[in-house]
CSV table of C-alpha atoms in Angstrom, one decimal:
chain,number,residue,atom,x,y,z
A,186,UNK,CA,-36.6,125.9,30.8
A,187,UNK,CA,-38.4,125.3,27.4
A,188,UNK,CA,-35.1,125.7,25.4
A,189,UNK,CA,-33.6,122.8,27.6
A,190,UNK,CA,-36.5,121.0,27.6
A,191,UNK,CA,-36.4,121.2,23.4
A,192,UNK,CA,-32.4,120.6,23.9
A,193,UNK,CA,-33.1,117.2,25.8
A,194,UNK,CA,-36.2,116.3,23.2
A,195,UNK,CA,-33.8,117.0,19.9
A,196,UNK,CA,-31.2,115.1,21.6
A,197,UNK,CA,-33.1,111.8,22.8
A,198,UNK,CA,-34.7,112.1,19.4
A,199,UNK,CA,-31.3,111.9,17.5
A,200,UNK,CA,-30.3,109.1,20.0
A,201,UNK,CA,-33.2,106.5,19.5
A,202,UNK,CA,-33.2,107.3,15.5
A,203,UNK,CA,-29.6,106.7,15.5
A,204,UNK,CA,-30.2,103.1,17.1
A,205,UNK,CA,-33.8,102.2,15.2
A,206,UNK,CA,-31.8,100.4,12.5
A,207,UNK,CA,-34.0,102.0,9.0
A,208,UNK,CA,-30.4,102.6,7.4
A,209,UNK,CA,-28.7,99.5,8.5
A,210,UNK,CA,-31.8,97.4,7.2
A,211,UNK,CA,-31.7,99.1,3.8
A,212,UNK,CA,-27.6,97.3,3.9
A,213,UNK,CA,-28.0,94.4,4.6
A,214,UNK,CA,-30.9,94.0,2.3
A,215,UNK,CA,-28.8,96.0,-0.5
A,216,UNK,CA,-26.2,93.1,0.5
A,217,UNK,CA,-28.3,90.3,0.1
A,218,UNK,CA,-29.5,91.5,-3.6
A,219,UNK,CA,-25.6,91.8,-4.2
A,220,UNK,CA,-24.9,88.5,-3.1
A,221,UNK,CA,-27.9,87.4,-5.1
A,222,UNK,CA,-26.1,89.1,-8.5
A,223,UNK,CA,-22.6,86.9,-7.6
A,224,UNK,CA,-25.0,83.6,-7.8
A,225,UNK,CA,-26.9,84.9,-11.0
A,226,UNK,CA,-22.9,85.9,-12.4
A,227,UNK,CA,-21.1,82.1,-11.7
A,228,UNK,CA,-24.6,80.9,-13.2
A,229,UNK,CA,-24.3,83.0,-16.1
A,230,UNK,CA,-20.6,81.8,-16.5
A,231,UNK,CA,-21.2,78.4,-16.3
A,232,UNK,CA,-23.9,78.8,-18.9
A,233,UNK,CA,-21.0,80.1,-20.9
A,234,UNK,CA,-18.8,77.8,-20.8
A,235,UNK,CA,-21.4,75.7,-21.9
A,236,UNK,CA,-22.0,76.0,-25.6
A,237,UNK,CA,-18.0,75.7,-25.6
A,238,UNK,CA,-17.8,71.9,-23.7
A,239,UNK,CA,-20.6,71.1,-25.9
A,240,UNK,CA,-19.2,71.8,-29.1
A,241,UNK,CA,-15.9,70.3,-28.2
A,242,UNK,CA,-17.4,66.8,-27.1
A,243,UNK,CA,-19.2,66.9,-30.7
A,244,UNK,CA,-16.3,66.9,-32.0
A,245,UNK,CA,-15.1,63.7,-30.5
A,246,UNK,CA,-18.6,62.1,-29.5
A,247,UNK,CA,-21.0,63.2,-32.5
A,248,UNK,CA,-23.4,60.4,-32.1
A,249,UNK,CA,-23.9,60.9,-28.7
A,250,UNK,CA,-26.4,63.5,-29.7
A,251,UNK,CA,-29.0,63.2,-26.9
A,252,UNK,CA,-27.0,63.4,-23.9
A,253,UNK,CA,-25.7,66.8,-25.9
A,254,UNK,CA,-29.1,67.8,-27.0
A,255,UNK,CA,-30.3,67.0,-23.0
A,256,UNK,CA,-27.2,69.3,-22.2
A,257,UNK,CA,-28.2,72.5,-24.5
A,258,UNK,CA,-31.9,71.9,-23.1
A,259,UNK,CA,-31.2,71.9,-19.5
A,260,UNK,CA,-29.5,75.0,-20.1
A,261,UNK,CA,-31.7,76.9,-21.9
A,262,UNK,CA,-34.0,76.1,-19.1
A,263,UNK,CA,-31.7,77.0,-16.9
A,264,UNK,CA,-31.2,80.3,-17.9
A,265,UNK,CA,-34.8,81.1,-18.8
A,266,UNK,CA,-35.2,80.9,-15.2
A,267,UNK,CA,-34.7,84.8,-14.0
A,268,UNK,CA,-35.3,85.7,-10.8
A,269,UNK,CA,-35.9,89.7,-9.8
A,270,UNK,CA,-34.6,91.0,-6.5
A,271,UNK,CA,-38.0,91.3,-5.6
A,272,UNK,CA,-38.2,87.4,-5.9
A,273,UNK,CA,-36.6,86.6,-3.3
A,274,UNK,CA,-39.3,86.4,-0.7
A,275,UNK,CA,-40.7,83.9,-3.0
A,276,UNK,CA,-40.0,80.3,-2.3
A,277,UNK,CA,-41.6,79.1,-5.0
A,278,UNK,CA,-39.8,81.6,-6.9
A,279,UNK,CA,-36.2,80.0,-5.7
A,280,UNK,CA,-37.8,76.6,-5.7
A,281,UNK,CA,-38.2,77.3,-9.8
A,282,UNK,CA,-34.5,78.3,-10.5
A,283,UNK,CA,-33.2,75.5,-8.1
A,284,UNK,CA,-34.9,72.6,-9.8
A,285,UNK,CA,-33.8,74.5,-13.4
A,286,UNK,CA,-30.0,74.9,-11.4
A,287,UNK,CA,-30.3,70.7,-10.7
A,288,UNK,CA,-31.6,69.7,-14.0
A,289,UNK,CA,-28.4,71.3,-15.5
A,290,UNK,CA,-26.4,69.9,-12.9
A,291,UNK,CA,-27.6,66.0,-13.9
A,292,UNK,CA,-27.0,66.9,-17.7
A,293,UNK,CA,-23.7,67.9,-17.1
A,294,UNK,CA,-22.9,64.9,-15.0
A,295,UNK,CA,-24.3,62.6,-17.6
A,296,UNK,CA,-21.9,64.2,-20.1
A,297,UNK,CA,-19.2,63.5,-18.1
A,298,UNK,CA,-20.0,60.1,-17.9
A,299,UNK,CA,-19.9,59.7,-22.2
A,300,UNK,CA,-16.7,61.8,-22.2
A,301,UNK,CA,-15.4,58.5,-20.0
A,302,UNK,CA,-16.0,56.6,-23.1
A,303,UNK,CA,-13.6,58.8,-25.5
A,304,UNK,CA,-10.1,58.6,-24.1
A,305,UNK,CA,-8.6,61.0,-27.1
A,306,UNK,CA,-11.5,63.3,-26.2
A,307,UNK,CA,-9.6,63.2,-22.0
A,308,UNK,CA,-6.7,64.0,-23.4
A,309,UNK,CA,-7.5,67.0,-25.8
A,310,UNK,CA,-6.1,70.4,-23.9
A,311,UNK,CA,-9.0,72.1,-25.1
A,312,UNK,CA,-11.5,70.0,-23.5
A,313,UNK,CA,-9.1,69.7,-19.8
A,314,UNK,CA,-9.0,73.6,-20.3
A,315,UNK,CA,-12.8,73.8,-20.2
A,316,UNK,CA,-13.3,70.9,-18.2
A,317,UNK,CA,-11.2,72.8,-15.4
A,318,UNK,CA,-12.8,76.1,-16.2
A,319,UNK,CA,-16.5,74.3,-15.7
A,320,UNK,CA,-15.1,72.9,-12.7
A,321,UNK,CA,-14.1,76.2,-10.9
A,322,UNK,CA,-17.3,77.5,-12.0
A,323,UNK,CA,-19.3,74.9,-10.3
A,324,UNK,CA,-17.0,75.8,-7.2
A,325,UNK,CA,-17.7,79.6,-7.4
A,326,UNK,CA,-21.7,78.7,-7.8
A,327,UNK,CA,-21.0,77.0,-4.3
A,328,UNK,CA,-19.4,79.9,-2.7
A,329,UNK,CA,-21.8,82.6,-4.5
A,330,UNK,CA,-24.3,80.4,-2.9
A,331,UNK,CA,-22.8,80.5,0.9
A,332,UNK,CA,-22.4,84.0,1.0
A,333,UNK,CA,-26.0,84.8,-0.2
A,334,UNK,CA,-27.2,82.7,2.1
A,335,UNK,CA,-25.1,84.1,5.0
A,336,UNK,CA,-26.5,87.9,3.7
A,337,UNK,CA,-30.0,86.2,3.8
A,338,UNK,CA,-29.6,85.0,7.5
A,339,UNK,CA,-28.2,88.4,8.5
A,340,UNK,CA,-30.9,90.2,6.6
A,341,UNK,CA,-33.8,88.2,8.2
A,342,UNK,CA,-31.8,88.3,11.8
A,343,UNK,CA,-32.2,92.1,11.7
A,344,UNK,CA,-35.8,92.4,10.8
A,345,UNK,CA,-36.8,90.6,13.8
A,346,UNK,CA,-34.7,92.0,16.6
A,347,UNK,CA,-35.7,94.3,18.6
A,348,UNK,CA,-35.7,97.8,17.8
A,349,UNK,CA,-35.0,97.6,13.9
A,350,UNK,CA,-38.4,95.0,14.0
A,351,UNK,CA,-40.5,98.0,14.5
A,352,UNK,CA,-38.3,100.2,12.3
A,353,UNK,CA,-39.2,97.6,9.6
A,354,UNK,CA,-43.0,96.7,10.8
A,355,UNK,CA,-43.7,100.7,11.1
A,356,UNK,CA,-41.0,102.5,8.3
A,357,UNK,CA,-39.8,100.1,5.8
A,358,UNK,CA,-41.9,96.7,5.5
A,359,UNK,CA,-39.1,94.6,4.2
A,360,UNK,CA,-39.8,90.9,3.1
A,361,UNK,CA,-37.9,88.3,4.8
A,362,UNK,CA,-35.7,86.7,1.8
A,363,UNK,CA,-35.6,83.0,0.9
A,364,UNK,CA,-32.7,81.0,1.1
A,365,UNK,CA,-30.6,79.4,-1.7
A,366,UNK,CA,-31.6,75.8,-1.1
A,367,UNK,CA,-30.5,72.6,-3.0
A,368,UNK,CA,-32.7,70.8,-5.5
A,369,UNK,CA,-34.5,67.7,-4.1
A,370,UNK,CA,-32.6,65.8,-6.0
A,371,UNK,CA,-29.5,66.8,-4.5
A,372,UNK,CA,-30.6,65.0,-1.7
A,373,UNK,CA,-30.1,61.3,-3.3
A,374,UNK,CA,-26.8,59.4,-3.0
A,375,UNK,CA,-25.2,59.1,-6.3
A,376,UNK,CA,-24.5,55.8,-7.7
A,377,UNK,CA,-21.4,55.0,-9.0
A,378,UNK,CA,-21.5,52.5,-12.3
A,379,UNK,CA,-17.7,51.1,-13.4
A,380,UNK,CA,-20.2,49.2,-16.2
């Protein structure tokens, strides 16, 4: 009797631990900090690719040396921005790297708009080469983006359903993470100027 009794405790114990959810959280919270370290990659790249674009437009544009020097400063703020896996609970923390994410963004745009004004600078393979690579970067960024975001709503999904919320609340107390969200600016219709 006490030996089945044991038997039917071992095996309802193995049962409701199976279905608690403490290794499944750990996952999907190791796959959001992956998806976080593909958006900190494409940023890293397009930081890159940066120095290059720059020093090709000089080439063409040299005394259009604030929109450059408004270029190389948005990205080293850019990339002094660093954000820890442990971050990402913090929405001031993604709030931060956004707005440094945006400000590179504008800089970028405004250097389009002077490479407009050098025709033989349009034409130069080097400068389509990096203007494609910079291009495809800013469309990786997106998707890195997506995808942490999706890992984020997955992740915070999990610690508040029912049973793996009290695996978390009891065993693991895991942070809900903060989404990737755009910059404030983002938000503002662009002008277009043919002037």
């Amino acid at each position: 009797m006490i030996r089945a009794f044991r038997l039917i405790l071992i095996l309802t114990s193995v049962l409701m631990l199976s279905s608690c959810g403490y290794n499944s959280l750990q996952m999907k919270e190791e796959q959001v900090f992956k998806a976080w370290a593909d958006v900190e990659s494409t940023l890293q790249r397009r930081a890159d690719l940066i120095p290059n674009l720059v020093s090709t437009v000089k080439g063409y544009a040299s005394h259009e040396r604030e929109t450059l020097e408004a270029v190389i400063n948005a990205r080293a703020k850019a990339t002094a921005v660093q954000l820890n896996p442990s971050d990402l609970s913090s929405a001031t923390a993604m709030q931060q790297l956004s707005a440094a994410q945006g400000g590179l963004s504008s800089a970028l745009a405004k250097l389009m708009v002077v490479v407009e004004r050098y025709p033989e600078l349009k034409a130069n393979q080097n400068f389509l080469d990096l203007q494609n690579q910079l291009e495809g970067t800013e469309n990786r960024i997106n998707v890195a983006r997506q995808r942490y975001n999706a890992a984020v709503e997955s992740f915070n999904g999990s610690i508040r359903k029912f049973p793996q919320n009290l695996t978390n609340n009891f065993l693991l107390n895991l942070e809900r993470k903060e989404y990737y969200k755009a910059d404030e600016s983002a938000q503002a219709v662009p002008q277009v100027d043919f002037n």
